[in-house]
Short mmCIF file of C-alpha atoms and ligand atoms in Angstrom, two decimals:
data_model
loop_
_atom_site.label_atom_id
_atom_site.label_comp_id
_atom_site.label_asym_id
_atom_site.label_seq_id
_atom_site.Cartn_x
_atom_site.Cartn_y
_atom_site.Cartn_z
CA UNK A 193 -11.48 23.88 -9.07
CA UNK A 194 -11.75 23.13 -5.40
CA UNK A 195 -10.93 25.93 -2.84
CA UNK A 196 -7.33 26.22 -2.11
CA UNK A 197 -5.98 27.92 1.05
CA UNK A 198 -2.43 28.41 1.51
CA UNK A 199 -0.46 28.83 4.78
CA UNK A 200 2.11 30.95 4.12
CA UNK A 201 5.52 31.12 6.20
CA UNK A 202 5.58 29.25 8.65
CA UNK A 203 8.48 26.98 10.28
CA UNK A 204 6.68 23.61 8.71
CA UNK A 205 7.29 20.38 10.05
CA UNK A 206 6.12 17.75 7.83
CA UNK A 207 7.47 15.17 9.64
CA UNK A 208 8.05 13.38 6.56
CA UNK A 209 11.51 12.83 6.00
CA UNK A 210 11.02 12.56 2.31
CA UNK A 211 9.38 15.98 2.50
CA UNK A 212 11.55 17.47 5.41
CA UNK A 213 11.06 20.15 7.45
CA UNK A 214 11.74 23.92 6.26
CA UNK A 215 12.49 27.02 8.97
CA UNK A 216 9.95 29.14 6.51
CA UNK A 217 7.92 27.26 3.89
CA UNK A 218 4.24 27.20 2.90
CA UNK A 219 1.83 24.67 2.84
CA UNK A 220 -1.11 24.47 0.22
CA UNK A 221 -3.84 23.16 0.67
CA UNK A 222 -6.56 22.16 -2.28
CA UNK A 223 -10.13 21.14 -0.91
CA UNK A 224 -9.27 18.53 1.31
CA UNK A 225 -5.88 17.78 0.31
CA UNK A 226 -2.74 18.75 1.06
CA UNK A 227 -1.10 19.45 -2.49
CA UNK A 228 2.27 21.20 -1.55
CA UNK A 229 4.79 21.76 1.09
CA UNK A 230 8.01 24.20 0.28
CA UNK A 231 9.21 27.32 0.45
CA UNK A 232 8.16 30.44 -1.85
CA UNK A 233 5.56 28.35 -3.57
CA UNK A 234 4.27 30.16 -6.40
CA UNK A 235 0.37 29.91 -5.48
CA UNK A 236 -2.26 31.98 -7.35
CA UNK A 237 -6.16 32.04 -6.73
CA UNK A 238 -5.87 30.72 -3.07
CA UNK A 239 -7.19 32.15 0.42
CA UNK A 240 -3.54 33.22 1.96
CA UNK A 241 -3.09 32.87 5.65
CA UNK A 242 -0.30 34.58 7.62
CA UNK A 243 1.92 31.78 9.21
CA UNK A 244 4.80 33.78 10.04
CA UNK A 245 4.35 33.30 13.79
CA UNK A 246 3.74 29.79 13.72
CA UNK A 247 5.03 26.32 13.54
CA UNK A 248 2.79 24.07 11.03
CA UNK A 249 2.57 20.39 11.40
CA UNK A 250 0.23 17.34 11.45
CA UNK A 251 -2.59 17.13 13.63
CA UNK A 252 -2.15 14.94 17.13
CA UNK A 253 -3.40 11.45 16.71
CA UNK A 254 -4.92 9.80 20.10
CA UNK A 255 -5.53 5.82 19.26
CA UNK A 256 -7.45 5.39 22.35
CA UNK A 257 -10.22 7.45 24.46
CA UNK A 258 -13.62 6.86 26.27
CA UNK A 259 -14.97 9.75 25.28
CA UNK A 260 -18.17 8.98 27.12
CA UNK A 261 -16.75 9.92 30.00
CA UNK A 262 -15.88 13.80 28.98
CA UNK A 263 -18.60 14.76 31.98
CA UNK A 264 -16.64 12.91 34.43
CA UNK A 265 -13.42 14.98 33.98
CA UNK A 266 -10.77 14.99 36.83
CA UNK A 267 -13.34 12.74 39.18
CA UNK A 268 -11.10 10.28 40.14
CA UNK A 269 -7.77 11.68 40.28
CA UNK A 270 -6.75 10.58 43.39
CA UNK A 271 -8.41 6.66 43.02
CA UNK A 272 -6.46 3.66 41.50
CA UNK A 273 -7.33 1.64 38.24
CA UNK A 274 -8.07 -1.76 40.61
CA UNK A 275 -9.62 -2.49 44.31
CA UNK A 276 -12.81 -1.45 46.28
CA UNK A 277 -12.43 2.62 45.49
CA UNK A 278 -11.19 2.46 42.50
CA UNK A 279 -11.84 3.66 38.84
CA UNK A 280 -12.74 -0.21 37.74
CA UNK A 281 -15.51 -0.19 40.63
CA UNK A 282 -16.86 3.35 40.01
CA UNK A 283 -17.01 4.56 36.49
CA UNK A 284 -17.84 1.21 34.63
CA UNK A 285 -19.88 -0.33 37.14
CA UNK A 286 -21.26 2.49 39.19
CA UNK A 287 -21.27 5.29 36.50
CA UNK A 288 -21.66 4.41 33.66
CA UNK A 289 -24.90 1.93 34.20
CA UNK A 290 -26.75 5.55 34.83
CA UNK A 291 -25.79 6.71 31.12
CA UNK A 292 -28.79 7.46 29.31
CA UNK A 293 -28.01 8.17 25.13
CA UNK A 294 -28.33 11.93 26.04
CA UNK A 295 -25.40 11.14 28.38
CA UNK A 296 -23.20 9.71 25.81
CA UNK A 297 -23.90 12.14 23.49
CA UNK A 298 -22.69 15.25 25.49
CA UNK A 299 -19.68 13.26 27.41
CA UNK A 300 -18.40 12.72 23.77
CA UNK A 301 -19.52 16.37 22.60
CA UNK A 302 -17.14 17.83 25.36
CA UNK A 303 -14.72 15.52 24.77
CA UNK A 304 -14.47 16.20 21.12
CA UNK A 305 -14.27 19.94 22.27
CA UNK A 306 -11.22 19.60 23.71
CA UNK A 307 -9.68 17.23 21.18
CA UNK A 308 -10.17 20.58 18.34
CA UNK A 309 -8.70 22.94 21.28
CA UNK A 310 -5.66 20.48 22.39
CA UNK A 311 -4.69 20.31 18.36
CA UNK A 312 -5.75 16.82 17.95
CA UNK A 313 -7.47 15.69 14.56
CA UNK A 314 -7.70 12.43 15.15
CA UNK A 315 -9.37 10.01 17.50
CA UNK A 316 -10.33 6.27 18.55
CA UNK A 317 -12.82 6.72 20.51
CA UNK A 318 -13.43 3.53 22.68
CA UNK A 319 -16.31 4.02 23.30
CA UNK A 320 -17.75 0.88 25.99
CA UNK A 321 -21.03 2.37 26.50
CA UNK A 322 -23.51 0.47 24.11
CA UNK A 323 -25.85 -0.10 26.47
CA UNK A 324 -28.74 0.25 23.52
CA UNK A 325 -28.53 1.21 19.38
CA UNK A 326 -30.10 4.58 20.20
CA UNK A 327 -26.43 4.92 22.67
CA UNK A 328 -24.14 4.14 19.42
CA UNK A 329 -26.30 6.53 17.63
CA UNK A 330 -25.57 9.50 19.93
CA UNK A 331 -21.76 8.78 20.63
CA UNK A 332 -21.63 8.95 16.68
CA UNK A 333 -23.82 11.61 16.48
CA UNK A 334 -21.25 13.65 18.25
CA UNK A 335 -18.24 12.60 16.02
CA UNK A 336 -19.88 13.55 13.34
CA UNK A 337 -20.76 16.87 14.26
CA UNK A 338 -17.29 17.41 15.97
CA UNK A 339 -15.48 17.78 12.36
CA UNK A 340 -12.77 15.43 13.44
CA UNK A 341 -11.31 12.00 12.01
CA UNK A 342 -12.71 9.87 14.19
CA UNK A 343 -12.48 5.78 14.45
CA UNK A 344 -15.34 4.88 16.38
CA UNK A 345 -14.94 1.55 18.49
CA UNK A 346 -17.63 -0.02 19.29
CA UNK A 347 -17.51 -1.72 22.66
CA UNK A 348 -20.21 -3.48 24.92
CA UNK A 349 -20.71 -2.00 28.52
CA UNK A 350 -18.73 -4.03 31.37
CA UNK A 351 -21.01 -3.51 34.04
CA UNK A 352 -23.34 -6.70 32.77
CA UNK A 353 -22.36 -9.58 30.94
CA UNK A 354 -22.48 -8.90 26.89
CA UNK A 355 -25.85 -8.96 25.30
CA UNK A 356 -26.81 -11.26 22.54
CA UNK A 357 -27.50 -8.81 20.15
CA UNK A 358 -24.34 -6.67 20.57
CA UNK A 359 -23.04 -8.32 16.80
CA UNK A 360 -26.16 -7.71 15.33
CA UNK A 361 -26.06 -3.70 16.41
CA UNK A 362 -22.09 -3.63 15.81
CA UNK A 363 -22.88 -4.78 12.26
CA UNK A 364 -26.25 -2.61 12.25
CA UNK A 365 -23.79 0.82 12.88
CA UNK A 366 -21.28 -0.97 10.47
CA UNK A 367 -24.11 -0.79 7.08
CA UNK A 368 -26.00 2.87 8.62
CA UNK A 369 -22.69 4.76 8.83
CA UNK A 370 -19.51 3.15 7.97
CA UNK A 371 -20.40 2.01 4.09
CA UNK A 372 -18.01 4.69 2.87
CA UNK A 373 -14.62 4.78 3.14
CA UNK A 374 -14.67 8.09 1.61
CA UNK A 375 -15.56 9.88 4.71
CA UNK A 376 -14.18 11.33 7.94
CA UNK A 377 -15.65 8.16 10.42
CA UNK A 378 -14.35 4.62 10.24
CA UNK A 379 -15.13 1.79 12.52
CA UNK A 380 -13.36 -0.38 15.26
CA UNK A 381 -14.13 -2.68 17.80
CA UNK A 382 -13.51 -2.45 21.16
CA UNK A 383 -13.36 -5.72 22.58
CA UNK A 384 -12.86 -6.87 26.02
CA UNK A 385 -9.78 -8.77 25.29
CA UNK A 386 -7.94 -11.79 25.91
CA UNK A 387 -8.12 -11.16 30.06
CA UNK A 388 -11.49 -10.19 30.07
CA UNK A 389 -13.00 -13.03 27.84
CA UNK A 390 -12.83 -16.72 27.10
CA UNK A 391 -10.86 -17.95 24.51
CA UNK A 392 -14.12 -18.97 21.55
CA UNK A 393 -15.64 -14.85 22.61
CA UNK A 394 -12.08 -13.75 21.76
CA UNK A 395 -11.96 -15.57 18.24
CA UNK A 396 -15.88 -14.61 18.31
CA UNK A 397 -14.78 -10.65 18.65
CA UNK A 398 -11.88 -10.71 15.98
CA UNK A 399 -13.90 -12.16 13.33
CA UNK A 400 -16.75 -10.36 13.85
CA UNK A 401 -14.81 -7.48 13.54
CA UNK A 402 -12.80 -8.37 10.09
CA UNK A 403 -15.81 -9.71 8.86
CA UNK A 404 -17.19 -5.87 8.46
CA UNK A 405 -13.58 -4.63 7.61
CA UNK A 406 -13.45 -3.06 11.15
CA UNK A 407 -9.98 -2.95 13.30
CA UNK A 408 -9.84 -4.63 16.77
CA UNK A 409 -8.54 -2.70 20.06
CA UNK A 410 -8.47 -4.27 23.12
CA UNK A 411 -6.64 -3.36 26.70
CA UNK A 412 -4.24 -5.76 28.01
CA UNK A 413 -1.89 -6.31 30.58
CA UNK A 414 -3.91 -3.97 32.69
CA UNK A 415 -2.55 -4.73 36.11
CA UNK A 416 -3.15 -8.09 37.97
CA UNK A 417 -5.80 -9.01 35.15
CA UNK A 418 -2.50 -9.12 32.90
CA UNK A 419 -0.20 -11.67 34.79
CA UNK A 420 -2.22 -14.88 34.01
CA UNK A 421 -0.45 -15.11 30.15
CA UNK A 422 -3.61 -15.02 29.01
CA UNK A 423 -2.67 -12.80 26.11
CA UNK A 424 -0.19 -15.65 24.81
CA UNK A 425 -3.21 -18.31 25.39
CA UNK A 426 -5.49 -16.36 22.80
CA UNK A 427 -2.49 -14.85 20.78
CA UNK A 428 -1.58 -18.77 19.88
CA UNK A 429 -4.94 -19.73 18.20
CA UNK A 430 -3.50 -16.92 15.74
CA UNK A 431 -5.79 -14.17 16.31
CA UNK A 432 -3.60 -11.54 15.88
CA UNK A 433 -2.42 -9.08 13.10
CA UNK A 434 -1.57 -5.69 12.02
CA UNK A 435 -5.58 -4.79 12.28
CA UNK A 436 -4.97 -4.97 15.75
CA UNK A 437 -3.93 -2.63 18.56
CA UNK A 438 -3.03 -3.71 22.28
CA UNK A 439 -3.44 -0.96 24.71
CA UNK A 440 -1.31 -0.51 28.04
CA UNK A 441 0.57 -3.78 27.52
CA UNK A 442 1.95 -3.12 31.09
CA UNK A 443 1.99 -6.37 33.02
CA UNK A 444 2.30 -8.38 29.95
CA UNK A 445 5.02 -11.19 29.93
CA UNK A 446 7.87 -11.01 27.44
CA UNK A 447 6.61 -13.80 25.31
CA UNK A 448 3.52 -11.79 25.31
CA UNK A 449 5.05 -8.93 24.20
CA UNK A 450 7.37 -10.76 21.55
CA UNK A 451 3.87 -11.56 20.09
CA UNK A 452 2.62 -8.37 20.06
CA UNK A 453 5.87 -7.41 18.08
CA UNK A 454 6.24 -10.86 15.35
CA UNK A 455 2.24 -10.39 14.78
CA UNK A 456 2.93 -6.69 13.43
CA UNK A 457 0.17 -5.52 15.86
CA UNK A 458 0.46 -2.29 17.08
CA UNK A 459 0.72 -0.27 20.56
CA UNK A 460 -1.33 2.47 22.47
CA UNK A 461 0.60 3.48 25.65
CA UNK A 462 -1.28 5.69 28.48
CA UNK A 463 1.68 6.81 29.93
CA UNK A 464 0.37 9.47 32.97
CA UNK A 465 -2.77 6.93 33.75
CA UNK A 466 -0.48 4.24 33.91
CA UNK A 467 1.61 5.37 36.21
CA UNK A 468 -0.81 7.35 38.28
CA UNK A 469 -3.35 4.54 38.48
CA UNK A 470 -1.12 1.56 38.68
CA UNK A 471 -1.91 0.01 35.52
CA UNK A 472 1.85 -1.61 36.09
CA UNK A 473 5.38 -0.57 34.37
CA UNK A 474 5.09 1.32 31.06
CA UNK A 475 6.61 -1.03 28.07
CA UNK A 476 8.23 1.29 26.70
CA UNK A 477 11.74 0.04 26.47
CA UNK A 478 11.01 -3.53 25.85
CA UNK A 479 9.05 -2.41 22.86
CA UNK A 480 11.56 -0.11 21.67
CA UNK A 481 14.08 -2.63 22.38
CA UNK A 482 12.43 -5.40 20.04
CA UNK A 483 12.00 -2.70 17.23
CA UNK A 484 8.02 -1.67 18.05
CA UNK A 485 7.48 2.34 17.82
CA UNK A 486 4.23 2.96 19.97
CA UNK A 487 1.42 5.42 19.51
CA UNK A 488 -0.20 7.71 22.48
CA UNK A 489 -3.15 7.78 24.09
CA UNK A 490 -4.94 9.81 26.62
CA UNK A 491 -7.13 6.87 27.89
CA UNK A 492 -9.48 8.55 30.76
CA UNK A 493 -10.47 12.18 30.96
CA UNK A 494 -11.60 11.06 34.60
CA UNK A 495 -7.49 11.48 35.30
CA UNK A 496 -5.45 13.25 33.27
CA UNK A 497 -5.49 16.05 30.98
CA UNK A 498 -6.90 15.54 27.70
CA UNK A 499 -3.88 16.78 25.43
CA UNK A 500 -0.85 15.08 23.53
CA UNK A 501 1.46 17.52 25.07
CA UNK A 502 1.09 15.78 28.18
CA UNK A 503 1.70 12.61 26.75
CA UNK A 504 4.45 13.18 24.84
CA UNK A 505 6.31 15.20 27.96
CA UNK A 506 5.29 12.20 30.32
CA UNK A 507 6.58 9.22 27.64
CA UNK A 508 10.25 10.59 27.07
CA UNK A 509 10.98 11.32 30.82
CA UNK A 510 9.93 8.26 31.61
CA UNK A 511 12.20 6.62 29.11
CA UNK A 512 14.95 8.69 30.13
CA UNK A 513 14.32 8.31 33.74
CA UNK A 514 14.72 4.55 33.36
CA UNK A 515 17.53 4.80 30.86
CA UNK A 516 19.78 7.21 33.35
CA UNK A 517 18.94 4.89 36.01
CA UNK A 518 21.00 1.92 34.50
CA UNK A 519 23.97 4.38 33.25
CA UNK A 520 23.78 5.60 37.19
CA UNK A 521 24.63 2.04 37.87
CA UNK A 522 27.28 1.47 35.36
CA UNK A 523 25.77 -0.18 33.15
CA UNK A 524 27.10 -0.45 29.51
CA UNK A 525 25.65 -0.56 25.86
CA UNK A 526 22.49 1.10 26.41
CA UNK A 527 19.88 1.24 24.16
CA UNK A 528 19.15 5.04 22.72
CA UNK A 529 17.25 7.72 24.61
CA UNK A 530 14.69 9.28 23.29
CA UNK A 531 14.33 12.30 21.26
CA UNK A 532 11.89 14.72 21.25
CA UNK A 533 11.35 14.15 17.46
CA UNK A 534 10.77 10.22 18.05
CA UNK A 535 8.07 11.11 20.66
CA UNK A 536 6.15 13.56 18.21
CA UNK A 537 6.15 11.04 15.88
CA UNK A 538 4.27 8.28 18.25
CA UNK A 539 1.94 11.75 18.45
CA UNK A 540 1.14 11.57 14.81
CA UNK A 541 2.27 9.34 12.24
CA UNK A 542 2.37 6.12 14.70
CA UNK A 543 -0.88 7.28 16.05
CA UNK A 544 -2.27 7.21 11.83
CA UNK A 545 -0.67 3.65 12.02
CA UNK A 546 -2.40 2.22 14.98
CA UNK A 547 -5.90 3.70 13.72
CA UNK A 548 -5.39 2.43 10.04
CA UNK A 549 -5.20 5.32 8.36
CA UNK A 550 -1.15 6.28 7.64
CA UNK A 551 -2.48 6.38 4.30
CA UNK A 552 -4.64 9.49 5.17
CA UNK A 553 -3.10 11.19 7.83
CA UNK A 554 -0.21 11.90 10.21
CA UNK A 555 2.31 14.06 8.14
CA UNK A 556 2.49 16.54 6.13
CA UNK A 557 2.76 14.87 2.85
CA UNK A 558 1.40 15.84 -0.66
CA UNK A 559 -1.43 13.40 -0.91
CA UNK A 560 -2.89 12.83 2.02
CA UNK A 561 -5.83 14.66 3.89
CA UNK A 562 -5.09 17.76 5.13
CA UNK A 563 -5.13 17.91 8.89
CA UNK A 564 -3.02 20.44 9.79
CA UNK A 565 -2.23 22.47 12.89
CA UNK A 566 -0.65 25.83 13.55
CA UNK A 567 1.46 26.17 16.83
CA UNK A 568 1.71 30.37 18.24
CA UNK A 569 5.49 30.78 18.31
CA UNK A 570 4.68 34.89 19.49
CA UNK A 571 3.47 33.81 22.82
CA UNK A 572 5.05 34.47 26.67
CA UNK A 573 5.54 30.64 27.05
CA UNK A 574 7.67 30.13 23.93
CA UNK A 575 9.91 32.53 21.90
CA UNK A 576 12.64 32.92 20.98
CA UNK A 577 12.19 29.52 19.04
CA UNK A 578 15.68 27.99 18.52
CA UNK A 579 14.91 24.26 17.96
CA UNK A 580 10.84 24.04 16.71
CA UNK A 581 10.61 20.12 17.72
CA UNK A 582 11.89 20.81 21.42
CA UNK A 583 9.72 23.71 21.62
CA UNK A 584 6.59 21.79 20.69
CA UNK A 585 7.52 18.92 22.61
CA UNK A 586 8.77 20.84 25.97
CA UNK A 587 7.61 24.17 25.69
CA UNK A 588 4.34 24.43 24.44
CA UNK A 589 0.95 23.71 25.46
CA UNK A 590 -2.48 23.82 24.44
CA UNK A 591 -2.56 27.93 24.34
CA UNK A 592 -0.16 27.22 21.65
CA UNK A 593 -2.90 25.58 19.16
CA UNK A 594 -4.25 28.63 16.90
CA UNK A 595 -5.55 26.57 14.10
CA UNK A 596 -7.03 23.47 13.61
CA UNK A 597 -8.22 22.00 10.00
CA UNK A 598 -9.08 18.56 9.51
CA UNK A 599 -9.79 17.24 6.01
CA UNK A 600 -9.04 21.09 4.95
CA UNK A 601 -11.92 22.41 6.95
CA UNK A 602 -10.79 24.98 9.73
CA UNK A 603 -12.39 23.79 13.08
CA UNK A 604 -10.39 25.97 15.39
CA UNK A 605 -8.96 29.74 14.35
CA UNK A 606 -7.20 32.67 16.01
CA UNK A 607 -7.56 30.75 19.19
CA UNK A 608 -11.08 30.05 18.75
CA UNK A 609 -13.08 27.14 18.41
CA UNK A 610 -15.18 27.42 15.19
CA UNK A 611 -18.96 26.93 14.77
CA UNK A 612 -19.40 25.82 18.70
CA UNK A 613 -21.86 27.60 21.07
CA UNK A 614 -19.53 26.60 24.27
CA UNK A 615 -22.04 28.36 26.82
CA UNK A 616 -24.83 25.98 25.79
CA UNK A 617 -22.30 22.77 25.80
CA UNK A 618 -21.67 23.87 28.95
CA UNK A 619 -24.90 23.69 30.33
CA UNK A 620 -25.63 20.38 28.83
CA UNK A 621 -22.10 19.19 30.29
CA UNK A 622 -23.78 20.44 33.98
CA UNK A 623 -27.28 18.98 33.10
CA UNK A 624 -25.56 15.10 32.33
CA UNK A 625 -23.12 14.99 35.24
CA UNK A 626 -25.43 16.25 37.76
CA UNK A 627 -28.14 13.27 35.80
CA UNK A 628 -25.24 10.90 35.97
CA UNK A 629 -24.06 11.32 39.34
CA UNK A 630 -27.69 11.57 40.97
CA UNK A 631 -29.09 8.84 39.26
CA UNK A 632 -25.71 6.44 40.24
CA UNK A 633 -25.84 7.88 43.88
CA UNK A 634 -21.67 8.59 43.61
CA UNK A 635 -20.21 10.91 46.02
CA UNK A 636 -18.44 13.36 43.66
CA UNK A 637 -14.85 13.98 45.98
CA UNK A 638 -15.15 16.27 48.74
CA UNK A 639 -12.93 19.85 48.45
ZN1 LIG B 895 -8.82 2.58 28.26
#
């Protein structure tokens, strides 16, 4: 019989309606399954663990990170996406040429750190640092010690023109460690995209990518690269599908984003770097608008803070700050706001979509994989609890996240990350970025 832990009541949000969501249920969990959600289940011969003060959901879901760049947190808050300082000119083309495979192993360790402490249990990493095989074989390395569901996505560097043998080592990593599909890793591509490639490397890209059963994420409409239509030029020689996510989408045209929609493609907004960086006006109402539910995405460590709180908070007051904006000037027939439980569903369950694995992951359902999280409702910042979706969405933050299990395996506990030496992570973290920055000869930003 395989081990069976049950968390005992909680306020549980499955966040499936067919489920529902209970003010004091439990949720059982058998190996790596979740087997039932309800209240007063009758559960015998199972590892019992107090949930009284806590709200239980689904793990985050982040559909798009460079997780390389974990050593290079916060370093350019205060520079743009495009121009002579900006992130464009300093992290891929400065920066990241000084990555050795040691480097990309640690900027994704530290990364995958504080996806466990944030609550997140799954991410795409996009990871456009393949410089060399032995640099996919560290960034995956660190996923697979980090415990989490993690899509890797391979992508070329973009300080040089792409190698020749970049297909051969995509489909290389593809046999060595993505032959199962019973396992925690799956594979992606991260491809430059319709504005950063010609029209036979973009039908090049997509097929090399379906030929190994891989999904295809690319960035587009990121700022002034995104108002040439090129995404409608490419998009017409029916590329496009449901195995394929468009990040940003800011600057896109609507025909663009019509596509985007009729395709069944999915979405990956980076609300805070959009706006802070200038990546252009977030979508979000013209995808709503045309029916499209988006996932979340943190994007660059180098900006913003690495949790889905954040994202979630910044998303809906964007929305709403748009939306009062027109009913300030009269006008009629709006489209909805927002609710909090529409944004913490782009946080999970739209998040599972837009990495392929809704079968696996993003609710609390009977069935799938059991990545579970368990929110402190006893803490300064939070009780009384009197609506558990608002609270998660508006009150809480990462000091919240007790527990973390992914597949049924607890990574984070009691506050704690699980199994992790963080002293010597940190001194690797230190060792890298100083590496990193000497080697590149960047200025790291003066106090
Ligand atoms: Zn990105």
């Amino acid at each position: 019989m395989p081990e069976r832990t049950v968390l005992n009541g909680g306020i549980v949000l499955s966040l499936d309606k067919k489920v529902g969501n209970f003010s004091q249920a439990d949720v059982l969990i058998e190996g790596s399954k979740i087997a039932a959600v309800g209240p007063n289940l009758k559960v015998e011969n199972a590892e019992v663990i107090d949930a009284s003060n806590m709200i239980v959901m689904p793990g985050f879901i982040d559909t798009h990170r460079h997780l390389w760049e974990g050593i290079l947190r916060n370093i350019g808050t205060d520079i743009p996406l495009e121009g002579a300082e900006s992130y464009l000119a300093f992290v891929l083309n400065v920066l990241a040429p000084a990555y050795r495979a040691r480097d990309v192993y640690v900027g994704n360790k530290v990364s995958t750190l504080g996806l466990i402490d944030a609550g997140i249990t799954t991410i795409l990493d996009w990871s456009h640092i393949q410089a060399t095989p032995e640099h996919t074989d560290a960034a995956i390395q660190a996923l697979q010690e980090s415990g989490l569901r993690s899509v890797f996505a391979y992508g070329p560097v973009w300080y040089e023109a792409p190698k020749r043998e970049h297909p051969e080592w995509f489909k290389r990593a593809a046999k060595q460690y993505f032959s199962s599909k019973n396992q925690l890793l799956t594979i992606a591509w991260a491809g430059y995209g319709p504005e950063f490639n010609s029209i036979e490397g973009n039908q090049a890209d997509w097929k090399l990518a379906r030929d190994v059963g891989a999904r295809i994420s690319v960035h587009v409409g990121v700022g002034t690269f995104g108002k040439h239509g090129k995404v409608a030029e490419v998009g017409k020689t029916g590329l496009y599908g449901p195995d394929t996510t468009f990040i940003h989408c800011t600057t896109l045209n609507d025909t663009e984003i019509q596509m985007i929609v009729d395709t069944g493609s999915t979405v990956s907004l980076s609300s805070p770097v959009e706006m802070m960086m200038g990546h252009g006006k977030v979508p979000i109402q013209r995808f709503l608008d045309r029916g499209l539910r988006p996932s979340l995405s943190v994007d660059v460590e180098t900006n913003v803070p690495n949790d889905m709180f954040t994202q979630m908070r910044s998303l809906i007051s964007l929305q709403h700050a748009l939306l009062f904006d027109r009913k300030l000037a009269d006008e009629q027939n709006l489209p909805p706001f927002l609710t909090t439980r529409d944004v913490l569903e782009f946080a999970t369950i739209e998040g599972a979509r837009a990495n392929g694995l809704e079968a696996k992951t993003g609710s609390l359902t009977p069935g799938k994989e059991a990545d579970v999280i368990m929110l402190r409702t006893d803490k300064a910042n939070i009780f009384p609890i009197n609506d558990p979706i608002g609270a998660v969405v508006w009150g809480m933050d990462t000091s919240n996240v007790d527990s973390v299990f992914v597949a049924g395996k607890a990574l984070k506990r009691n506050g704690h990350l699980l199994n992790m030496d963080l002293n010597k992570v940190r001194g690797m973290a230190y060792e890298s970025r100083d590496y990193v920055v000497a080697k590149s000869g960047f200025k790291l930003p003066p106090i």
